[in-house]
CSV table of C-alpha atoms and ligand atoms in Angstrom, one decimal:
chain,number,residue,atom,x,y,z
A,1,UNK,CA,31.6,-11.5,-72.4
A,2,UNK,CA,34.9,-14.2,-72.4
A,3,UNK,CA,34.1,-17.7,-73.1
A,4,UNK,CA,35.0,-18.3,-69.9
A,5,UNK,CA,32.3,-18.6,-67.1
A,6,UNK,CA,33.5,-18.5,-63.0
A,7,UNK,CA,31.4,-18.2,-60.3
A,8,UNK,CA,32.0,-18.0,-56.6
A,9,UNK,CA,31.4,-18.9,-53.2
A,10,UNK,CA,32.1,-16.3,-51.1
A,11,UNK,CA,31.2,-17.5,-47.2
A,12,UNK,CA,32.1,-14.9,-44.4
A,13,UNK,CA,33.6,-17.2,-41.7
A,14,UNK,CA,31.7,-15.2,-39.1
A,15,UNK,CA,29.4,-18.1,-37.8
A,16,UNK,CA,27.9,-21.3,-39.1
A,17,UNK,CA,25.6,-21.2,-41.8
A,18,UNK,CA,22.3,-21.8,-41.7
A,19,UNK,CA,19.5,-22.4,-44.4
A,20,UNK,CA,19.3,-19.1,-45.9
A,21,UNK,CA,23.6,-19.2,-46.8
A,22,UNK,CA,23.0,-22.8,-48.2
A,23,UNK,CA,20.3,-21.6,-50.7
A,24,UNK,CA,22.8,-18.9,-52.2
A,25,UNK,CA,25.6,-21.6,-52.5
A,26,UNK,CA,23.5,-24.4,-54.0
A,27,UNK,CA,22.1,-21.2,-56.3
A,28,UNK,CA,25.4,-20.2,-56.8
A,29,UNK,CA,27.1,-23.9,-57.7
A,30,UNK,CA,24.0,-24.6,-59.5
A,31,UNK,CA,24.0,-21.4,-62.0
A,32,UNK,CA,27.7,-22.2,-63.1
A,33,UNK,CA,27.5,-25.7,-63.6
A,34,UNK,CA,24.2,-25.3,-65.8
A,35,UNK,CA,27.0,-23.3,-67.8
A,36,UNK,CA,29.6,-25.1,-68.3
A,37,UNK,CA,31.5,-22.7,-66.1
A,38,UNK,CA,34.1,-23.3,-62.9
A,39,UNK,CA,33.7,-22.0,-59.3
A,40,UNK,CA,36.5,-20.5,-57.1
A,41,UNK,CA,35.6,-20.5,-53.2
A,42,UNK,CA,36.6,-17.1,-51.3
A,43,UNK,CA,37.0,-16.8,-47.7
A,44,UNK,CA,35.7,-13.8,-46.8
A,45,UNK,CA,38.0,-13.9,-43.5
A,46,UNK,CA,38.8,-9.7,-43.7
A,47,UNK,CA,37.9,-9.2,-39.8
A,48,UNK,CA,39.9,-10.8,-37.5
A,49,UNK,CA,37.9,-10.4,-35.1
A,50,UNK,CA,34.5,-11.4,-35.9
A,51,UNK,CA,35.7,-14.4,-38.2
A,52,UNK,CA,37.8,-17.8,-37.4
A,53,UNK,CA,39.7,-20.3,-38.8
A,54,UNK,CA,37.1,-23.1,-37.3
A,55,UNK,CA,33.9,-21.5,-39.0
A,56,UNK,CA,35.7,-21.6,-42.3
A,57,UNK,CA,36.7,-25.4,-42.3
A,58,UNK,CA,33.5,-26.3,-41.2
A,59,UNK,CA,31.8,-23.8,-43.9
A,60,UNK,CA,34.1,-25.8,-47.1
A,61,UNK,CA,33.6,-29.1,-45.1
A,62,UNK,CA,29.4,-28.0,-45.3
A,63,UNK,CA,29.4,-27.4,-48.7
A,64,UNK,CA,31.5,-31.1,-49.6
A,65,UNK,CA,29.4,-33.2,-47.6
A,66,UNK,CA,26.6,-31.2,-49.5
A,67,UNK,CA,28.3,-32.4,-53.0
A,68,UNK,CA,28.9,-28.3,-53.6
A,69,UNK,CA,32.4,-28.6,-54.6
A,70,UNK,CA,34.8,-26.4,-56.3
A,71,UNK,CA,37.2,-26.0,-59.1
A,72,UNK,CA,40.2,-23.9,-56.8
A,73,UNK,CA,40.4,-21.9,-53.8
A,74,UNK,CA,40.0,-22.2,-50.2
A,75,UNK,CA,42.2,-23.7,-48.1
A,76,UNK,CA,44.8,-22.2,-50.7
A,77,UNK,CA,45.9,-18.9,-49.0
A,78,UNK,CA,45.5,-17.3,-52.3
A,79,UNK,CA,41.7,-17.7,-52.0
A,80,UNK,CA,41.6,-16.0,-48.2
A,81,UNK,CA,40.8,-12.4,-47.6
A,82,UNK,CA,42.9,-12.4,-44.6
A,83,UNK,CA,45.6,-12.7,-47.2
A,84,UNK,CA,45.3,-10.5,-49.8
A,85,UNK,CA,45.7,-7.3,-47.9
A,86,UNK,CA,48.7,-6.5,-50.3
A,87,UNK,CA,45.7,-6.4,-53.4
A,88,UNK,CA,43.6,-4.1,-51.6
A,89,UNK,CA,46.3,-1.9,-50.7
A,90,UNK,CA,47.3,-1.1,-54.4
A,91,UNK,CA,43.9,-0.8,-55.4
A,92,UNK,CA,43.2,1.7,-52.4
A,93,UNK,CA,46.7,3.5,-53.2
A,94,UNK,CA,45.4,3.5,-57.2
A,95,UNK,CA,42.3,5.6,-56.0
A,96,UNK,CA,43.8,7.6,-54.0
A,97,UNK,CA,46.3,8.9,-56.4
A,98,UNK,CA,43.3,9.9,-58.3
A,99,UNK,CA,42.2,11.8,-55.8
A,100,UNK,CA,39.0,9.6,-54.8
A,101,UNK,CA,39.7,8.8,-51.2
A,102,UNK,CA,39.5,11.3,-48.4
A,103,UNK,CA,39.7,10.7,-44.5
A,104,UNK,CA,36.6,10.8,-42.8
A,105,UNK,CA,36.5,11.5,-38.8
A,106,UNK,CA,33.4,10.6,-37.7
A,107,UNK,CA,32.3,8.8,-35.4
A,108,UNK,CA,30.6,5.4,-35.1
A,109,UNK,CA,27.6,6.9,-33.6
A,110,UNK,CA,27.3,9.9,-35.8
A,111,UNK,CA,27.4,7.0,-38.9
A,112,UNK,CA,24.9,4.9,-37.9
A,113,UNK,CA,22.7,8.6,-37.2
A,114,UNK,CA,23.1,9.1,-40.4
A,115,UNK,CA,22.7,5.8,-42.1
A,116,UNK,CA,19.1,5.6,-40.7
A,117,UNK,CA,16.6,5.2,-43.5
A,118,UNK,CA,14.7,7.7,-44.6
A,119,UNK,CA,13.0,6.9,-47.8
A,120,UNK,CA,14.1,8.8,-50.9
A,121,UNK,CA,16.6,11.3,-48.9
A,122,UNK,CA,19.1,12.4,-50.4
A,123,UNK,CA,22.4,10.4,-49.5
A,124,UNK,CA,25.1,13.0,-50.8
A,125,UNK,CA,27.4,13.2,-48.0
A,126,UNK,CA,25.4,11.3,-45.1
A,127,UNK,CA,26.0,14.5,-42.7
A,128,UNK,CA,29.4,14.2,-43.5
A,129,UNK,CA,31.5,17.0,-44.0
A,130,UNK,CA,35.0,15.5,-44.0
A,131,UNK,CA,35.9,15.8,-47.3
A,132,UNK,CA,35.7,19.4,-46.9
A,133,UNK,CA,38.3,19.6,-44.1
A,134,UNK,CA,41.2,21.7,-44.3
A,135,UNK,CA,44.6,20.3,-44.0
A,136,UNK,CA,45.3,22.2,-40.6
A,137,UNK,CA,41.7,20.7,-39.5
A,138,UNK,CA,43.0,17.1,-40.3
A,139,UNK,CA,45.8,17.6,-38.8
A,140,UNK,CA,44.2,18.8,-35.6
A,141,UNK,CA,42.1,15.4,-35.2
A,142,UNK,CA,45.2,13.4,-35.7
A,143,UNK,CA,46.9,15.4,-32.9
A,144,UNK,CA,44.0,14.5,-30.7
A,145,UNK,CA,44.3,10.7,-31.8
A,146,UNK,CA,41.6,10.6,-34.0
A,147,UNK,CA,42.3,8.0,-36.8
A,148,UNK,CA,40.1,8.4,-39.8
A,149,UNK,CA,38.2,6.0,-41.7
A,150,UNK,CA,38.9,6.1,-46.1
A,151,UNK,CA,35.7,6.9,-48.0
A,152,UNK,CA,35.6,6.9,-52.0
A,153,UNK,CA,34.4,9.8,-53.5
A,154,UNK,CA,32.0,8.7,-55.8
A,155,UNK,CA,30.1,10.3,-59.3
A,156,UNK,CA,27.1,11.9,-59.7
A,157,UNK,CA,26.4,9.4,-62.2
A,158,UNK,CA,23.5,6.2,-62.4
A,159,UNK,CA,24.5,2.8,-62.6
A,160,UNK,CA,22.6,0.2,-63.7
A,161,UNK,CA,22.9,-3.5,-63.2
A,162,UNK,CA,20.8,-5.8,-65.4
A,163,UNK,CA,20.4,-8.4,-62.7
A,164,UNK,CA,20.0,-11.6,-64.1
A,165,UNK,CA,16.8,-12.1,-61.9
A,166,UNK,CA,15.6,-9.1,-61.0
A,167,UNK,CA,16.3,-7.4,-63.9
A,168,UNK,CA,17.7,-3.5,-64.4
A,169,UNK,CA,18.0,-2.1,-61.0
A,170,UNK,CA,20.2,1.2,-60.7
A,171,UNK,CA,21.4,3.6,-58.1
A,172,UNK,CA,22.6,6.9,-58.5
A,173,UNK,CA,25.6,6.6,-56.3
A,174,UNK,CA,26.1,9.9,-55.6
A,175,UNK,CA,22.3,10.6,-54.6
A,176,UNK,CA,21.3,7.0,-53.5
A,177,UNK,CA,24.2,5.4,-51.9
A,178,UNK,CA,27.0,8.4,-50.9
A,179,UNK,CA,30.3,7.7,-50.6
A,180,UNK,CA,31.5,4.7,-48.9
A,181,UNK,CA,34.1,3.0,-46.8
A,182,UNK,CA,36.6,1.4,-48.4
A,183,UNK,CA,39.4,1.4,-45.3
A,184,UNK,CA,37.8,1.4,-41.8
A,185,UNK,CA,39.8,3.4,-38.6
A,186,UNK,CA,41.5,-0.1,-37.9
A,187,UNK,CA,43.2,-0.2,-41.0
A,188,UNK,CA,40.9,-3.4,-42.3
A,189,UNK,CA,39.9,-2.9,-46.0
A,190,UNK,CA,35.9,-2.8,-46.0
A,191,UNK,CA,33.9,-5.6,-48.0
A,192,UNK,CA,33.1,-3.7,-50.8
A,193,UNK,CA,36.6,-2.6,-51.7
A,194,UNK,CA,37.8,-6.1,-51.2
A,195,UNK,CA,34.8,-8.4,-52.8
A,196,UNK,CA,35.7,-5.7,-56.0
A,197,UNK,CA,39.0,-6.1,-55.9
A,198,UNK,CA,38.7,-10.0,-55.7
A,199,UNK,CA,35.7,-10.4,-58.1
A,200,UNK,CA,37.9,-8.5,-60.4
A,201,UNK,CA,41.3,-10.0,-60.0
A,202,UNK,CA,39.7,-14.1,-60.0
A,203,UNK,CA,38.1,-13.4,-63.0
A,204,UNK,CA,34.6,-13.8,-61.9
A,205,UNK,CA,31.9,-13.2,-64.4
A,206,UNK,CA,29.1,-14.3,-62.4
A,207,UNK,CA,28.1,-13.2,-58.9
A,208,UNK,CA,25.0,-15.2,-57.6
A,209,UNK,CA,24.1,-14.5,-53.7
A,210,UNK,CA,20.9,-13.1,-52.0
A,211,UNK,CA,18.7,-10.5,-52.9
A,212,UNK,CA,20.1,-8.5,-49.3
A,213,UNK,CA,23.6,-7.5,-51.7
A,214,UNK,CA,21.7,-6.4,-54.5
A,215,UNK,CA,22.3,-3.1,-52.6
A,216,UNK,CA,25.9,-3.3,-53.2
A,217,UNK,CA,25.8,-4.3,-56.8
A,218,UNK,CA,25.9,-0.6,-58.5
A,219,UNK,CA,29.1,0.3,-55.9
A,220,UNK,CA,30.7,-2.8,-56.8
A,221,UNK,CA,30.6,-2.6,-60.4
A,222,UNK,CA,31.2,1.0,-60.5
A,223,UNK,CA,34.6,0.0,-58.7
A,224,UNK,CA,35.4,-2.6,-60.9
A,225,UNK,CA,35.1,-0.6,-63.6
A,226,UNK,CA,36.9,2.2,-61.8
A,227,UNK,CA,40.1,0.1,-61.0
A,228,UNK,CA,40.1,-1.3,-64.8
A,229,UNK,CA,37.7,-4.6,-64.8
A,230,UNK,CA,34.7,-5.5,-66.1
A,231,UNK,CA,32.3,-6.1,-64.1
A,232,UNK,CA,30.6,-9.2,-63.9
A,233,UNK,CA,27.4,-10.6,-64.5
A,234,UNK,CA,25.1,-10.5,-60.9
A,235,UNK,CA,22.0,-13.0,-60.9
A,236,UNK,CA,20.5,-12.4,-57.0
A,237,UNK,CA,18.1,-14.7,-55.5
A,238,UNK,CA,15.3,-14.5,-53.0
A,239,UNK,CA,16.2,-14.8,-48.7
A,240,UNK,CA,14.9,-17.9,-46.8
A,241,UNK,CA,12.7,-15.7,-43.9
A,242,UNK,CA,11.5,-16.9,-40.9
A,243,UNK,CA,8.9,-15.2,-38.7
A,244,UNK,CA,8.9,-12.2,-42.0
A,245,UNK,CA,13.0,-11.7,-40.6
A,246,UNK,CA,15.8,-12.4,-43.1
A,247,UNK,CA,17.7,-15.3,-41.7
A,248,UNK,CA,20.8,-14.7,-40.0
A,249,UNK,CA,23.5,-16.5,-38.3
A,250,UNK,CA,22.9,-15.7,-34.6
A,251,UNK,CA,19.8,-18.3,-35.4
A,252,UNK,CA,21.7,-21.0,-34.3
A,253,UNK,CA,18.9,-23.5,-34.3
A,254,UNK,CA,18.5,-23.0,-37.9
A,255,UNK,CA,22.7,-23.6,-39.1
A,256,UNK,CA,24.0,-26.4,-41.0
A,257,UNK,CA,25.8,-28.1,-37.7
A,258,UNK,CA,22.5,-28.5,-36.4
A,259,UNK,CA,21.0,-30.4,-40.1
A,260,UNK,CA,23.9,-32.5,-40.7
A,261,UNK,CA,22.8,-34.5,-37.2
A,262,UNK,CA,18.9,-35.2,-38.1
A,263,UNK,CA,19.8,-35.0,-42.4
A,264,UNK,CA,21.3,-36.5,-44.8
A,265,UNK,CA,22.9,-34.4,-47.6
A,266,UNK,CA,20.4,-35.3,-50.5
A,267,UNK,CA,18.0,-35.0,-47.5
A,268,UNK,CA,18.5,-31.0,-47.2
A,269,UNK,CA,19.3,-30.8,-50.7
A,270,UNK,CA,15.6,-31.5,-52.0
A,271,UNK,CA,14.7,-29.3,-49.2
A,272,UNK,CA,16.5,-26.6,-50.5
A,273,UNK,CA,15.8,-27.4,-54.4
A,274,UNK,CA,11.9,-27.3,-53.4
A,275,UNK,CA,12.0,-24.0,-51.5
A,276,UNK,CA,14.0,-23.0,-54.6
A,277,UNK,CA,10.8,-24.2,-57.0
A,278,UNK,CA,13.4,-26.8,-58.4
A,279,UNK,CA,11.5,-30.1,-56.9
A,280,UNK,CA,7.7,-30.4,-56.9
A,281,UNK,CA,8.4,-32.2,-53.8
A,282,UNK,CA,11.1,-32.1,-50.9
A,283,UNK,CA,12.1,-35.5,-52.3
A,284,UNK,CA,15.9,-36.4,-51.8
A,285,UNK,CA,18.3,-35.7,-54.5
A,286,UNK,CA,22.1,-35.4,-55.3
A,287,UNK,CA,23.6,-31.9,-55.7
A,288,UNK,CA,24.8,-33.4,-59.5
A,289,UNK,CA,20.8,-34.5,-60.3
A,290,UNK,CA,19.9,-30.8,-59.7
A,291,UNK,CA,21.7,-29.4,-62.6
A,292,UNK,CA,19.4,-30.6,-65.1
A,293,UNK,CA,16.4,-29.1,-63.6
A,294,UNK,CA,17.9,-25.5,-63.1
A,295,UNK,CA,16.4,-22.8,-64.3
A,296,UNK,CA,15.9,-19.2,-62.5
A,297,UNK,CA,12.5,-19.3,-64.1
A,298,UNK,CA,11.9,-21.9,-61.8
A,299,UNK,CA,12.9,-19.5,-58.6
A,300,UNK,CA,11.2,-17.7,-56.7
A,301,UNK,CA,11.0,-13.5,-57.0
A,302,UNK,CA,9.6,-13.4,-53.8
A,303,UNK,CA,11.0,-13.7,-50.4
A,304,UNK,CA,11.1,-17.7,-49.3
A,305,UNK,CA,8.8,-18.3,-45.7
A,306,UNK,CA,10.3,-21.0,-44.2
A,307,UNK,CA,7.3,-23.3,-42.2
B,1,LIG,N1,30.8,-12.7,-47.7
B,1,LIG,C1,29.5,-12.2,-47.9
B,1,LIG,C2,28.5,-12.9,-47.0
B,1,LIG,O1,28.8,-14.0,-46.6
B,1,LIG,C3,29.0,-12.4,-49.3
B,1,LIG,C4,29.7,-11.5,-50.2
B,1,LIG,C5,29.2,-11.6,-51.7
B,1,LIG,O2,28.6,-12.6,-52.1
B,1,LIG,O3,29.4,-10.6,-52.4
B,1,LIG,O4,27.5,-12.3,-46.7
């Protein structure tokens, strides 16, 4: 590993946040400054139509008036999904040229059928035989205005990520994951070709978020590592659950907007550090007076219930 340590924020502008998107920043801000490292904030803005300009000033203005501040990024175009569709286009085109993305042609419906869980099934092609089509098939669907979806072809091959809380976890993608969207049928680039893409090209070396993307670890470092990066180091932490259900953003009750009227910042800060297992107590405390008590021995492997 460089000398160098950067983390990231990396907010979807989809909605406000709410407690369970506060832990992972605090987690995430808290990790690199206890080593010495900087912090880049990405807007993860890809989908214009489920994100907005409003949700992401008011996501950065969130994490200032929490004292989570970063080193560069956001509102710096750079730093915006919605603006580096030129990246993800050369890293789609370099995968393609080596004969790793196919068209696929099914639909929604027949996708979700197929992404159902079924414990321990084997994932290989999800039902999916597009990569099989013939040329004069493909070009039957496009005559009948069927645009196709991009999907990586991916190894028969197990990845392992040593997850800096969790420890090893690994996937065989072929078996356990399939191959995956990179390009959807509008033409947006999907999240895990573009969180690659950007982890790579920032120069992340730590990725600290919830448990839920642990999922996506082994397909993001196999990408990275497929386009030429390293890939970095991934430390996931535990999900704030209410009523034993992850917390999401249609809990509106729950979001930021709704704490910054009844808390003050230090406030929901020793909230958040004692769900974390950072403060005996949900005493007040500045986001800076937090860095000497970090330590992920301190958090929580389990799932957090929130009263
Ligand atoms: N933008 C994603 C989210 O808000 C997080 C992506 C990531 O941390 O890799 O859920």
């Amino acid at each position: 590993m460089g000398t160098s340590v950067t983390g990231r924020f990396a907010p979807s502008p989809s909605g406000y946040m709410h407690m369970g998107n506060l832990l992972a920043m605090l987690l995430a801000w808290l990790d690199v400054c206890a080593l010495g490292g900087r912090i880049v904030l990405r807007m993860e803005d890809l989908d214009p139509v489920r994100t907005t300009a409003e949700y992401a000033r008011t996501i950065a203005d969130d994490l200032r008036w929490l004292g989570l501040d970063w080193d560069e990024g956001w509102p710096d175009p750079a730093y915006a999904q919605s603006s580096r569709t030129d990246l993800y286009e050369d890293a789609f085109h370099d995968l393609e040229r080596r004969g790793l993305v196919y068209p696929c042609y099914c639909s929604r419906a027949q996708r979700l059928a197929a992404s159902a869980p079924h414990p321990g099934e084997d994932h290989r092609d999800h039902g999916c035989r597009c990569q099989y089509l013939t040329a004069a098939e493909r070009s039957a669907l496009e005559a009948a205005g069927r645009r196709p979806a991009w999907k990586v072809r991916v190894p028969d091959e197990t990845v392992t990520v040593m997850d800096g809380h969790y420890g090893p976890f690994s996937q065989n993608l072929a078996r356990d994951v399939g191959d995956f969207i990179i390009r959807r049928a509008d033409g947006v680039y999907a999240y895990q070709l573009a969180v690659s893409v950007d982890d790579m090209l920032m120069g992340v070396t730590r990725v600290v978020r919830g448990r839920d993307l642990l999922d996506s670890a082994p397909r993001q470092a196999w990408l990275i590592r497929t386009l030429g990066g390293t890939p970095p180091e991934f430390c996931h932490g535990p999900l704030l659950i209410s009523e034993h259900e992850k917390l999401s953003k249609r809990l509106g009750s729950l979001s930021t907007q709704t704490f910054r009227r009844t808390h003050t910042p230090e406030a929901l800060l020793g909230q958040l550090a004692h769900l974390a297992g950072l403060l005996p107590a949900p005493e007040p405390i500045k986001a800076k007076d937090l860095v000497p008590l970090f330590d992920w021995d301190k958090v929580p492997i389990n799932d957090i219930p929130l009263a």
